[in-house]
Amino acid sequence: MTCANPSRLRDLRHPAWWLAGSLVVVLAGLWVIQIHPLAGGVFAPLTVLTAQLTAFILAAIGLPVMREAATLVHAGGFACEIDVACTALIPAALLAVSMALLRATPRAHLMGIILGALLVVLVNQLRLVSLVWLGVQAPGYFDVAHNLLWPALLILTGSGYGLIWLRATRR
């Protein structure tokens, strides 16, 4: 097994620096967009669509909620608002940028990014449905799932998919 030459990493043109720098820029940009006052208006259609899909799935599994724009309310008293951070926008964008910066054919990039974004959206919807379910059925577990469990699972999902895609494109 050979190790990378550490002196090579001192060169700012090394691909690792480009990847790390690009991810930091994208993450900072998404964070600024998220906290900017105009973000609510710009991303309102995305948050409402996410709330609609979540309400539809919850009704399908027997836990109906009322929806007003991006706010979900259960008759038992649990309520939550879907904001930009609740959508799959940030994890999907980070996955797409990190994949786009790696060497692959244009077709591999396009298919990988589309499938990765779809996977992140599906896992995020599962996250939202489970969080509302927990908020209604087991509110004591909501904070742990919302702040610890699901963020870790989203990171593992994106990272795992990215590694599988990278390995598949290297064959």
Tab-separated table of N, CA and C in Angstrom:
chain	number	residue	atom	x	y	z
A	1	MET	N	0.856	-1.176	0.000
A	1	MET	CA	0.000	0.000	0.000
A	1	MET	C	0.896	1.231	0.000
A	2	THR	N	0.599	2.161	-0.865
A	2	THR	CA	1.385	3.389	-0.917
A	2	THR	C	0.563	4.531	-0.333
A	3	CYS	N	1.231	5.406	0.316
A	3	CYS	CA	0.575	6.578	0.890
A	3	CYS	C	0.855	7.781	0.002
A	4	ALA	N	-0.081	8.717	0.026
A	4	ALA	CA	0.116	9.938	-0.745
A	4	ALA	C	1.274	10.737	-0.173
A	5	ASN	N	1.967	11.388	-1.031
A	5	ASN	CA	3.079	12.215	-0.609
A	5	ASN	C	2.528	13.463	0.082
A	6	PRO	N	2.790	13.647	1.384
A	6	PRO	CA	2.228	14.799	2.097
A	6	PRO	C	2.666	16.136	1.519
A	7	SER	N	3.837	16.181	0.909
A	7	SER	CA	4.289	17.453	0.349
A	7	SER	C	3.431	17.850	-0.853
A	8	ARG	N	2.804	16.871	-1.505
A	8	ARG	CA	1.929	17.185	-2.640
A	8	ARG	C	0.703	17.963	-2.193
A	9	LEU	N	0.220	17.701	-0.975
A	9	LEU	CA	-0.960	18.398	-0.482
A	9	LEU	C	-0.672	19.863	-0.188
A	10	ARG	N	0.576	20.229	-0.088
A	10	ARG	CA	0.920	21.640	0.132
A	10	ARG	C	0.654	22.468	-1.115
A	11	ASP	N	0.585	21.815	-2.252
A	11	ASP	CA	0.301	22.502	-3.511
A	11	ASP	C	-1.202	22.796	-3.578
A	12	LEU	N	-1.570	24.066	-3.612
A	12	LEU	CA	-2.973	24.450	-3.605
A	12	LEU	C	-3.718	24.041	-4.876
A	13	ARG	N	-2.991	23.555	-5.875
A	13	ARG	CA	-3.646	23.083	-7.096
A	13	ARG	C	-4.055	21.620	-6.976
A	14	HIS	N	-3.747	20.992	-5.866
A	14	HIS	CA	-4.093	19.583	-5.658
A	14	HIS	C	-5.619	19.438	-5.665
A	15	PRO	N	-6.157	18.388	-6.305
A	15	PRO	CA	-7.616	18.205	-6.390
A	15	PRO	C	-8.327	18.181	-5.040
A	16	ALA	N	-7.666	17.711	-4.010
A	16	ALA	CA	-8.294	17.676	-2.689
A	16	ALA	C	-8.620	19.086	-2.205
A	17	TRP	N	-7.745	20.041	-2.481
A	17	TRP	CA	-7.997	21.426	-2.081
A	17	TRP	C	-9.158	22.010	-2.877
A	18	TRP	N	-9.221	21.692	-4.177
A	18	TRP	CA	-10.320	22.192	-5.008
A	18	TRP	C	-11.651	21.636	-4.508
A	19	LEU	N	-11.680	20.359	-4.195
A	19	LEU	CA	-12.909	19.747	-3.703
A	19	LEU	C	-13.315	20.363	-2.371
A	20	ALA	N	-12.394	20.438	-1.436
A	20	ALA	CA	-12.699	20.997	-0.121
A	20	ALA	C	-13.119	22.465	-0.229
A	21	GLY	N	-12.388	23.227	-1.003
A	21	GLY	CA	-12.713	24.641	-1.167
A	21	GLY	C	-14.070	24.860	-1.820
A	22	SER	N	-14.361	24.067	-2.839
A	22	SER	CA	-15.648	24.199	-3.523
A	22	SER	C	-16.804	23.838	-2.603
A	23	LEU	N	-16.628	22.792	-1.819
A	23	LEU	CA	-17.690	22.405	-0.888
A	23	LEU	C	-17.913	23.479	0.170
A	24	VAL	N	-16.843	24.084	0.648
A	24	VAL	CA	-16.980	25.162	1.639
A	24	VAL	C	-17.716	26.346	1.022
A	25	VAL	N	-17.373	26.711	-0.200
A	25	VAL	CA	-18.036	27.837	-0.869
A	25	VAL	C	-19.520	27.543	-1.076
A	26	VAL	N	-19.838	26.344	-1.552
A	26	VAL	CA	-21.241	25.983	-1.781
A	26	VAL	C	-22.007	25.954	-0.469
A	27	LEU	N	-21.433	25.352	0.554
A	27	LEU	CA	-22.108	25.291	1.849
A	27	LEU	C	-22.323	26.693	2.415
A	28	ALA	N	-21.327	27.546	2.313
A	28	ALA	CA	-21.472	28.932	2.783
A	28	ALA	C	-22.548	29.658	1.982
A	29	GLY	N	-22.552	29.457	0.666
A	29	GLY	CA	-23.574	30.080	-0.173
A	29	GLY	C	-24.977	29.617	0.184
A	30	LEU	N	-25.142	28.313	0.408
A	30	LEU	CA	-26.454	27.797	0.793
A	30	LEU	C	-26.872	28.312	2.166
A	31	TRP	N	-25.912	28.439	3.071
A	31	TRP	CA	-26.218	28.962	4.394
A	31	TRP	C	-26.672	30.422	4.301
A	32	VAL	N	-25.968	31.230	3.505
A	32	VAL	CA	-26.340	32.639	3.337
A	32	VAL	C	-27.727	32.738	2.713
A	33	ILE	N	-27.972	31.903	1.695
A	33	ILE	CA	-29.288	31.910	1.060
A	33	ILE	C	-30.367	31.541	2.074
A	34	GLN	N	-30.074	30.558	2.906
A	34	GLN	CA	-31.051	30.083	3.877
A	34	GLN	C	-31.412	31.142	4.906
A	35	ILE	N	-30.429	31.925	5.378
A	35	ILE	CA	-30.728	32.907	6.422
A	35	ILE	C	-31.134	34.273	5.868
A	36	HIS	N	-30.962	34.469	4.575
A	36	HIS	CA	-31.317	35.756	3.974
A	36	HIS	C	-32.833	35.942	4.049
A	37	PRO	N	-33.294	37.154	4.352
A	37	PRO	CA	-34.742	37.397	4.469
A	37	PRO	C	-35.533	37.043	3.208
A	38	LEU	N	-34.921	37.168	2.046
A	38	LEU	CA	-35.641	36.849	0.814
A	38	LEU	C	-35.771	35.344	0.572
A	39	ALA	N	-35.015	34.544	1.326
A	39	ALA	CA	-35.027	33.094	1.106
A	39	ALA	C	-36.423	32.515	1.296
A	40	GLY	N	-37.154	33.025	2.272
A	40	GLY	CA	-38.498	32.518	2.505
A	40	GLY	C	-39.382	32.647	1.283
A	41	GLY	N	-39.303	33.778	0.601
A	41	GLY	CA	-40.113	33.985	-0.592
A	41	GLY	C	-39.615	33.203	-1.792
A	42	VAL	N	-38.306	33.164	-1.957
A	42	VAL	CA	-37.723	32.475	-3.110
A	42	VAL	C	-37.957	30.975	-3.029
A	43	PHE	N	-37.798	30.418	-1.847
A	43	PHE	CA	-37.912	28.969	-1.687
A	43	PHE	C	-39.287	28.523	-1.197
A	44	ALA	N	-40.232	29.446	-1.095
A	44	ALA	CA	-41.577	29.086	-0.631
A	44	ALA	C	-42.204	27.972	-1.467
A	45	PRO	N	-42.118	28.008	-2.791
A	45	PRO	CA	-42.713	26.891	-3.550
A	45	PRO	C	-42.096	25.535	-3.199
A	46	LEU	N	-40.798	25.507	-2.944
A	46	LEU	CA	-40.140	24.254	-2.586
A	46	LEU	C	-40.583	23.776	-1.202
A	47	THR	N	-40.703	24.691	-0.261
A	47	THR	CA	-41.133	24.292	1.084
A	47	THR	C	-42.589	23.842	1.077
A	48	VAL	N	-43.438	24.519	0.299
A	48	VAL	CA	-44.850	24.131	0.213
A	48	VAL	C	-44.980	22.768	-0.473
A	49	LEU	N	-44.225	22.543	-1.539
A	49	LEU	CA	-44.262	21.251	-2.220
A	49	LEU	C	-43.800	20.127	-1.286
A	50	THR	N	-42.760	20.385	-0.522
A	50	THR	CA	-42.268	19.397	0.445
A	50	THR	C	-43.334	19.118	1.501
A	51	ALA	N	-44.010	20.161	1.975
A	51	ALA	CA	-45.076	19.988	2.970
A	51	ALA	C	-46.255	19.223	2.364
A	52	GLN	N	-46.599	19.508	1.104
A	52	GLN	CA	-47.695	18.790	0.446
A	52	GLN	C	-47.389	17.307	0.338
A	53	LEU	N	-46.195	16.981	-0.088
A	53	LEU	CA	-45.800	15.586	-0.228
A	53	LEU	C	-45.787	14.885	1.136
A	54	THR	N	-45.299	15.576	2.141
A	54	THR	CA	-45.272	15.005	3.491
A	54	THR	C	-46.692	14.751	3.987
A	55	ALA	N	-47.596	15.702	3.806
A	55	ALA	CA	-48.992	15.533	4.230
A	55	ALA	C	-49.655	14.385	3.464
A	56	PHE	N	-49.365	14.260	2.184
A	56	PHE	CA	-49.931	13.182	1.369
A	56	PHE	C	-49.484	11.819	1.895
A	57	ILE	N	-48.192	11.675	2.163
A	57	ILE	CA	-47.662	10.402	2.669
A	57	ILE	C	-48.221	10.098	4.053
A	58	LEU	N	-48.289	11.117	4.907
A	58	LEU	CA	-48.844	10.909	6.250
A	58	LEU	C	-50.297	10.447	6.171
A	59	ALA	N	-51.083	11.035	5.290
A	59	ALA	CA	-52.479	10.603	5.127
A	59	ALA	C	-52.535	9.160	4.629
A	60	ALA	N	-51.617	8.794	3.739
A	60	ALA	CA	-51.587	7.438	3.182
A	60	ALA	C	-51.266	6.392	4.249
A	61	ILE	N	-50.510	6.772	5.271
A	61	ILE	CA	-50.178	5.813	6.333
A	61	ILE	C	-51.116	5.942	7.543
A	62	GLY	N	-52.167	6.740	7.391
A	62	GLY	CA	-53.182	6.823	8.439
A	62	GLY	C	-52.939	7.862	9.506
A	63	LEU	N	-52.149	8.882	9.205
A	63	LEU	CA	-51.897	9.960	10.164
A	63	LEU	C	-52.175	11.295	9.467
A	64	PRO	N	-53.459	11.609	9.263
A	64	PRO	CA	-53.774	12.828	8.514
A	64	PRO	C	-53.393	14.098	9.279
A	65	VAL	N	-52.908	15.072	8.538
A	65	VAL	CA	-52.573	16.385	9.082
A	65	VAL	C	-53.220	17.446	8.209
A	66	MET	N	-53.458	18.585	8.801
A	66	MET	CA	-53.923	19.731	8.025
A	66	MET	C	-52.684	20.498	7.589
A	67	ARG	N	-52.765	21.050	6.382
A	67	ARG	CA	-51.630	21.796	5.866
A	67	ARG	C	-52.077	23.189	5.484
A	68	GLU	N	-51.331	24.166	5.939
A	68	GLU	CA	-51.528	25.561	5.538
A	68	GLU	C	-50.188	26.045	5.047
A	69	ALA	N	-50.048	26.231	3.740
A	69	ALA	CA	-48.770	26.572	3.104
A	69	ALA	C	-47.750	25.503	3.485
A	70	ALA	N	-46.719	25.860	4.255
A	70	ALA	CA	-45.681	24.889	4.618
A	70	ALA	C	-45.785	24.456	6.074
A	71	THR	N	-46.935	24.697	6.704
A	71	THR	CA	-47.149	24.314	8.090
A	71	THR	C	-48.056	23.093	8.145
A	72	LEU	N	-47.639	22.108	8.935
A	72	LEU	CA	-48.420	20.893	9.133
A	72	LEU	C	-48.923	20.870	10.567
A	73	VAL	N	-50.217	20.557	10.733
A	73	VAL	CA	-50.826	20.535	12.065
A	73	VAL	C	-51.629	19.250	12.210
A	74	HIS	N	-51.365	18.533	13.292
A	74	HIS	CA	-52.142	17.330	13.603
A	74	HIS	C	-53.204	17.694	14.635
A	75	ALA	N	-54.340	17.014	14.584
A	75	ALA	CA	-55.443	17.303	15.508
A	75	ALA	C	-55.043	17.093	16.964
A	76	GLY	N	-54.035	16.265	17.207
A	76	GLY	CA	-53.585	16.023	18.578
A	76	GLY	C	-52.761	17.154	19.163
A	77	GLY	N	-52.463	18.178	18.372
A	77	GLY	CA	-51.752	19.338	18.889
A	77	GLY	C	-50.339	19.531	18.352
A	78	PHE	N	-49.778	18.535	17.685
A	78	PHE	CA	-48.427	18.697	17.144
A	78	PHE	C	-48.483	19.542	15.876
A	79	ALA	N	-47.566	20.494	15.771
A	79	ALA	CA	-47.482	21.336	14.583
A	79	ALA	C	-46.013	21.577	14.250
A	80	CYS	N	-45.728	21.707	12.969
A	80	CYS	CA	-44.365	22.021	12.537
A	80	CYS	C	-44.423	22.794	11.228
A	81	GLU	N	-43.381	23.561	10.995
A	81	GLU	CA	-43.286	24.310	9.747
A	81	GLU	C	-42.078	23.804	8.969
A	82	ILE	N	-42.303	23.515	7.701
A	82	ILE	CA	-41.228	23.078	6.817
A	82	ILE	C	-40.567	24.345	6.276
A	83	ASP	N	-39.272	24.520	6.573
A	83	ASP	CA	-38.553	25.658	5.994
A	83	ASP	C	-37.489	25.130	5.031
A	84	VAL	N	-36.670	26.005	4.520
A	84	VAL	CA	-35.668	25.622	3.515
A	84	VAL	C	-34.742	24.535	4.049
A	85	ALA	N	-34.374	24.609	5.304
A	85	ALA	CA	-33.473	23.616	5.885
A	85	ALA	C	-34.128	22.240	5.970
A	86	CYS	N	-35.449	22.181	5.928
A	86	CYS	CA	-36.166	20.903	5.994
A	86	CYS	C	-36.265	20.225	4.627
A	87	THR	N	-35.999	20.951	3.583
A	87	THR	CA	-36.063	20.360	2.249
A	87	THR	C	-34.757	19.621	1.961
A	88	ALA	N	-34.718	18.956	0.851
A	88	ALA	CA	-33.511	18.213	0.456
A	88	ALA	C	-32.537	19.098	-0.322
A	89	LEU	N	-32.791	20.389	-0.392
A	89	LEU	CA	-31.971	21.286	-1.203
A	89	LEU	C	-30.501	21.269	-0.804
A	90	ILE	N	-30.194	21.454	0.450
A	90	ILE	CA	-28.799	21.558	0.882
A	90	ILE	C	-28.052	20.234	0.719
A	91	PRO	N	-28.579	19.094	1.212
A	91	PRO	CA	-27.823	17.862	1.000
A	91	PRO	C	-27.699	17.477	-0.476
A	92	ALA	N	-28.741	17.718	-1.270
A	92	ALA	CA	-28.667	17.390	-2.694
A	92	ALA	C	-27.659	18.284	-3.408
A	93	ALA	N	-27.624	19.564	-3.046
A	93	ALA	CA	-26.663	20.481	-3.675
A	93	ALA	C	-25.231	20.105	-3.308
A	94	LEU	N	-24.994	19.767	-2.059
A	94	LEU	CA	-23.649	19.356	-1.649
A	94	LEU	C	-23.215	18.079	-2.362
A	95	LEU	N	-24.117	17.127	-2.473
A	95	LEU	CA	-23.803	15.885	-3.179
A	95	LEU	C	-23.511	16.171	-4.650
A	96	ALA	N	-24.345	16.989	-5.281
A	96	ALA	CA	-24.161	17.295	-6.699
A	96	ALA	C	-22.837	18.011	-6.955
A	97	VAL	N	-22.495	18.976	-6.124
A	97	VAL	CA	-21.244	19.714	-6.311
A	97	VAL	C	-20.043	18.803	-6.096
A	98	SER	N	-20.083	17.993	-5.052
A	98	SER	CA	-18.940	17.118	-4.805
A	98	SER	C	-18.776	16.110	-5.934
A	99	MET	N	-19.867	15.618	-6.490
A	99	MET	CA	-19.782	14.678	-7.609
A	99	MET	C	-19.316	15.383	-8.881
A	100	ALA	N	-19.766	16.603	-9.090
A	100	ALA	CA	-19.389	17.334	-10.298
A	100	ALA	C	-17.901	17.662	-10.327
A	101	LEU	N	-17.288	17.778	-9.169
A	101	LEU	CA	-15.873	18.122	-9.106
A	101	LEU	C	-14.948	16.928	-9.326
A	102	LEU	N	-15.508	15.736	-9.303
A	102	LEU	CA	-14.693	14.542	-9.502
A	102	LEU	C	-14.671	14.153	-10.972
A	103	ARG	N	-13.610	13.473	-11.370
A	103	ARG	CA	-13.475	13.092	-12.775
A	103	ARG	C	-14.422	11.948	-13.112
A	104	ALA	N	-15.193	12.167	-14.159
A	104	ALA	CA	-16.093	11.148	-14.695
A	104	ALA	C	-16.591	11.646	-16.046
A	105	THR	N	-17.234	10.781	-16.778
A	105	THR	CA	-17.793	11.193	-18.068
A	105	THR	C	-19.001	12.088	-17.809
A	106	PRO	N	-19.361	12.918	-18.771
A	106	PRO	CA	-20.560	13.747	-18.587
A	106	PRO	C	-21.810	12.907	-18.301
A	107	ARG	N	-21.924	11.769	-18.977
A	107	ARG	CA	-23.081	10.888	-18.741
A	107	ARG	C	-23.076	10.370	-17.300
A	108	ALA	N	-21.904	9.956	-16.809
A	108	ALA	CA	-21.805	9.457	-15.434
A	108	ALA	C	-22.146	10.557	-14.437
A	109	HIS	N	-21.690	11.780	-14.717
A	109	HIS	CA	-22.033	12.899	-13.842
A	109	HIS	C	-23.543	13.124	-13.823
A	110	LEU	N	-24.143	13.216	-14.999
A	110	LEU	CA	-25.570	13.515	-15.099
A	110	LEU	C	-26.401	12.436	-14.408
A	111	MET	N	-26.150	11.184	-14.742
A	111	MET	CA	-26.925	10.097	-14.149
A	111	MET	C	-26.664	10.001	-12.643
A	112	GLY	N	-25.409	10.154	-12.239
A	112	GLY	CA	-25.069	10.074	-10.824
A	112	GLY	C	-25.723	11.172	-10.012
A	113	ILE	N	-25.700	12.380	-10.535
A	113	ILE	CA	-26.287	13.508	-9.809
A	113	ILE	C	-27.806	13.379	-9.756
A	114	ILE	N	-28.437	12.980	-10.849
A	114	ILE	CA	-29.899	12.816	-10.851
A	114	ILE	C	-30.316	11.730	-9.859
A	115	LEU	N	-29.657	10.563	-9.922
A	115	LEU	CA	-30.002	9.475	-9.002
A	115	LEU	C	-29.687	9.849	-7.550
A	116	GLY	N	-28.574	10.535	-7.336
A	116	GLY	CA	-28.216	10.961	-5.990
A	116	GLY	C	-29.209	11.958	-5.423
A	117	ALA	N	-29.611	12.933	-6.230
A	117	ALA	CA	-30.594	13.916	-5.769
A	117	ALA	C	-31.922	13.240	-5.461
A	118	LEU	N	-32.327	12.297	-6.313
A	118	LEU	CA	-33.563	11.555	-6.062
A	118	LEU	C	-33.475	10.767	-4.757
A	119	LEU	N	-32.358	10.110	-4.526
A	119	LEU	CA	-32.161	9.366	-3.283
A	119	LEU	C	-32.240	10.292	-2.069
A	120	VAL	N	-31.589	11.439	-2.147
A	120	VAL	CA	-31.601	12.384	-1.030
A	120	VAL	C	-33.020	12.904	-0.780
A	121	VAL	N	-33.766	13.181	-1.840
A	121	VAL	CA	-35.150	13.645	-1.686
A	121	VAL	C	-36.002	12.561	-1.022
A	122	LEU	N	-35.843	11.316	-1.466
A	122	LEU	CA	-36.627	10.217	-0.881
A	122	LEU	C	-36.292	10.007	0.598
A	123	VAL	N	-35.009	10.014	0.932
A	123	VAL	CA	-34.610	9.847	2.331
A	123	VAL	C	-35.092	11.036	3.160
A	124	ASN	N	-35.044	12.234	2.588
A	124	ASN	CA	-35.521	13.413	3.310
A	124	ASN	C	-37.023	13.323	3.567
A	125	GLN	N	-37.780	12.817	2.591
A	125	GLN	CA	-39.225	12.663	2.799
A	125	GLN	C	-39.507	11.634	3.893
A	126	LEU	N	-38.737	10.562	3.902
A	126	LEU	CA	-38.862	9.568	4.967
A	126	LEU	C	-38.556	10.226	6.322
A	127	ARG	N	-37.559	11.081	6.331
A	127	ARG	CA	-37.190	11.815	7.554
A	127	ARG	C	-38.354	12.673	8.044
A	128	LEU	N	-38.943	13.448	7.140
A	128	LEU	CA	-40.028	14.345	7.536
A	128	LEU	C	-41.247	13.575	8.031
A	129	VAL	N	-41.603	12.518	7.320
A	129	VAL	CA	-42.756	11.707	7.726
A	129	VAL	C	-42.502	11.096	9.103
A	130	SER	N	-41.302	10.553	9.297
A	130	SER	CA	-41.007	9.933	10.593
A	130	SER	C	-40.975	10.975	11.709
A	131	LEU	N	-40.492	12.174	11.414
A	131	LEU	CA	-40.446	13.210	12.451
A	131	LEU	C	-41.840	13.670	12.859
A	132	VAL	N	-42.740	13.827	11.886
A	132	VAL	CA	-44.117	14.202	12.240
A	132	VAL	C	-44.763	13.061	13.017
A	133	TRP	N	-44.533	11.822	12.569
A	133	TRP	CA	-45.083	10.668	13.284
A	133	TRP	C	-44.586	10.672	14.737
A	134	LEU	N	-43.282	10.883	14.913
A	134	LEU	CA	-42.732	10.942	16.271
A	134	LEU	C	-43.332	12.098	17.066
A	135	GLY	N	-43.480	13.241	16.426
A	135	GLY	CA	-44.053	14.396	17.115
A	135	GLY	C	-45.456	14.133	17.619
A	136	VAL	N	-46.207	13.319	16.898
A	136	VAL	CA	-47.579	12.988	17.294
A	136	VAL	C	-47.602	11.810	18.266
A	137	GLN	N	-46.883	10.746	17.934
A	137	GLN	CA	-46.986	9.488	18.683
A	137	GLN	C	-45.997	9.377	19.857
A	138	ALA	N	-44.808	9.933	19.701
A	138	ALA	CA	-43.772	9.801	20.738
A	138	ALA	C	-42.960	11.089	20.815
A	139	PRO	N	-43.568	12.166	21.269
A	139	PRO	CA	-42.896	13.472	21.246
A	139	PRO	C	-41.584	13.529	22.024
A	140	GLY	N	-41.384	12.650	22.962
A	140	GLY	CA	-40.139	12.637	23.729
A	140	GLY	C	-38.918	12.277	22.892
A	141	TYR	N	-39.142	11.597	21.794
A	141	TYR	CA	-38.035	11.192	20.908
A	141	TYR	C	-37.808	12.159	19.750
A	142	PHE	N	-38.689	13.127	19.607
A	142	PHE	CA	-38.614	14.030	18.454
A	142	PHE	C	-37.282	14.782	18.383
A	143	ASP	N	-36.868	15.414	19.468
A	143	ASP	CA	-35.646	16.228	19.446
A	143	ASP	C	-34.404	15.409	19.102
A	144	VAL	N	-34.285	14.227	19.676
A	144	VAL	CA	-33.121	13.383	19.387
A	144	VAL	C	-33.114	12.984	17.910
A	145	ALA	N	-34.281	12.594	17.401
A	145	ALA	CA	-34.361	12.191	15.989
A	145	ALA	C	-34.109	13.381	15.068
A	146	HIS	N	-34.666	14.535	15.405
A	146	HIS	CA	-34.545	15.720	14.556
A	146	HIS	C	-33.134	16.298	14.546
A	147	ASN	N	-32.509	16.351	15.717
A	147	ASN	CA	-31.216	17.031	15.833
A	147	ASN	C	-30.004	16.121	15.745
A	148	LEU	N	-30.183	14.818	15.926
A	148	LEU	CA	-29.036	13.916	15.965
A	148	LEU	C	-29.140	12.774	14.951
A	149	LEU	N	-30.178	11.980	15.079
A	149	LEU	CA	-30.302	10.773	14.262
A	149	LEU	C	-30.434	11.067	12.771
A	150	TRP	N	-31.405	11.872	12.391
A	150	TRP	CA	-31.636	12.115	10.965
A	150	TRP	C	-30.531	12.915	10.283
A	151	PRO	N	-29.945	13.930	10.911
A	151	PRO	CA	-28.803	14.576	10.241
A	151	PRO	C	-27.666	13.587	9.959
A	152	ALA	N	-27.389	12.710	10.917
A	152	ALA	CA	-26.341	11.704	10.708
A	152	ALA	C	-26.711	10.750	9.575
A	153	LEU	N	-27.974	10.330	9.538
A	153	LEU	CA	-28.403	9.418	8.473
A	153	LEU	C	-28.360	10.079	7.096
A	154	LEU	N	-28.692	11.354	7.026
A	154	LEU	CA	-28.596	12.061	5.736
A	154	LEU	C	-27.151	12.178	5.274
A	155	ILE	N	-26.251	12.472	6.206
A	155	ILE	CA	-24.829	12.556	5.863
A	155	ILE	C	-24.318	11.200	5.399
A	156	LEU	N	-24.675	10.144	6.120
A	156	LEU	CA	-24.246	8.796	5.731
A	156	LEU	C	-24.832	8.385	4.381
A	157	THR	N	-26.073	8.748	4.124
A	157	THR	CA	-26.703	8.421	2.844
A	157	THR	C	-25.973	9.107	1.695
A	158	GLY	N	-25.762	10.413	1.810
A	158	GLY	CA	-25.070	11.152	0.745
A	158	GLY	C	-23.642	10.687	0.557
A	159	SER	N	-22.938	10.493	1.659
A	159	SER	CA	-21.543	10.049	1.580
A	159	SER	C	-21.447	8.641	1.013
A	160	GLY	N	-22.307	7.757	1.477
A	160	GLY	CA	-22.291	6.383	0.981
A	160	GLY	C	-22.608	6.306	-0.495
A	161	TYR	N	-23.634	7.054	-0.912
A	161	TYR	CA	-23.974	7.077	-2.333
A	161	TYR	C	-22.816	7.640	-3.155
A	162	GLY	N	-22.218	8.726	-2.680
A	162	GLY	CA	-21.097	9.326	-3.404
A	162	GLY	C	-19.933	8.366	-3.552
A	163	LEU	N	-19.628	7.619	-2.511
A	163	LEU	CA	-18.539	6.644	-2.586
A	163	LEU	C	-18.870	5.498	-3.532
A	164	ILE	N	-20.114	5.021	-3.489
A	164	ILE	CA	-20.531	3.961	-4.414
A	164	ILE	C	-20.455	4.465	-5.850
A	165	TRP	N	-20.925	5.686	-6.088
A	165	TRP	CA	-20.866	6.265	-7.436
A	165	TRP	C	-19.426	6.418	-7.887
A	166	LEU	N	-18.567	6.896	-7.008
A	166	LEU	CA	-17.154	7.078	-7.363
A	166	LEU	C	-16.518	5.742	-7.722
A	167	ARG	N	-16.787	4.755	-6.930
A	167	ARG	CA	-16.227	3.417	-7.201
A	167	ARG	C	-16.744	2.864	-8.530
A	168	ALA	N	-18.034	3.072	-8.798
A	168	ALA	CA	-18.628	2.576	-10.051
A	168	ALA	C	-18.053	3.294	-11.274
A	169	THR	N	-17.730	4.579	-11.134
A	169	THR	CA	-17.188	5.316	-12.275
A	169	THR	C	-15.723	5.016	-12.515
A	170	ARG	N	-15.056	4.430	-11.535
A	170	ARG	CA	-13.632	4.113	-11.672
A	170	ARG	C	-13.375	2.762	-12.318
A	171	ARG	N	-14.427	1.995	-12.558
A	171	ARG	CA	-14.263	0.657	-13.163
A	171	ARG	C	-14.086	0.739	-14.637
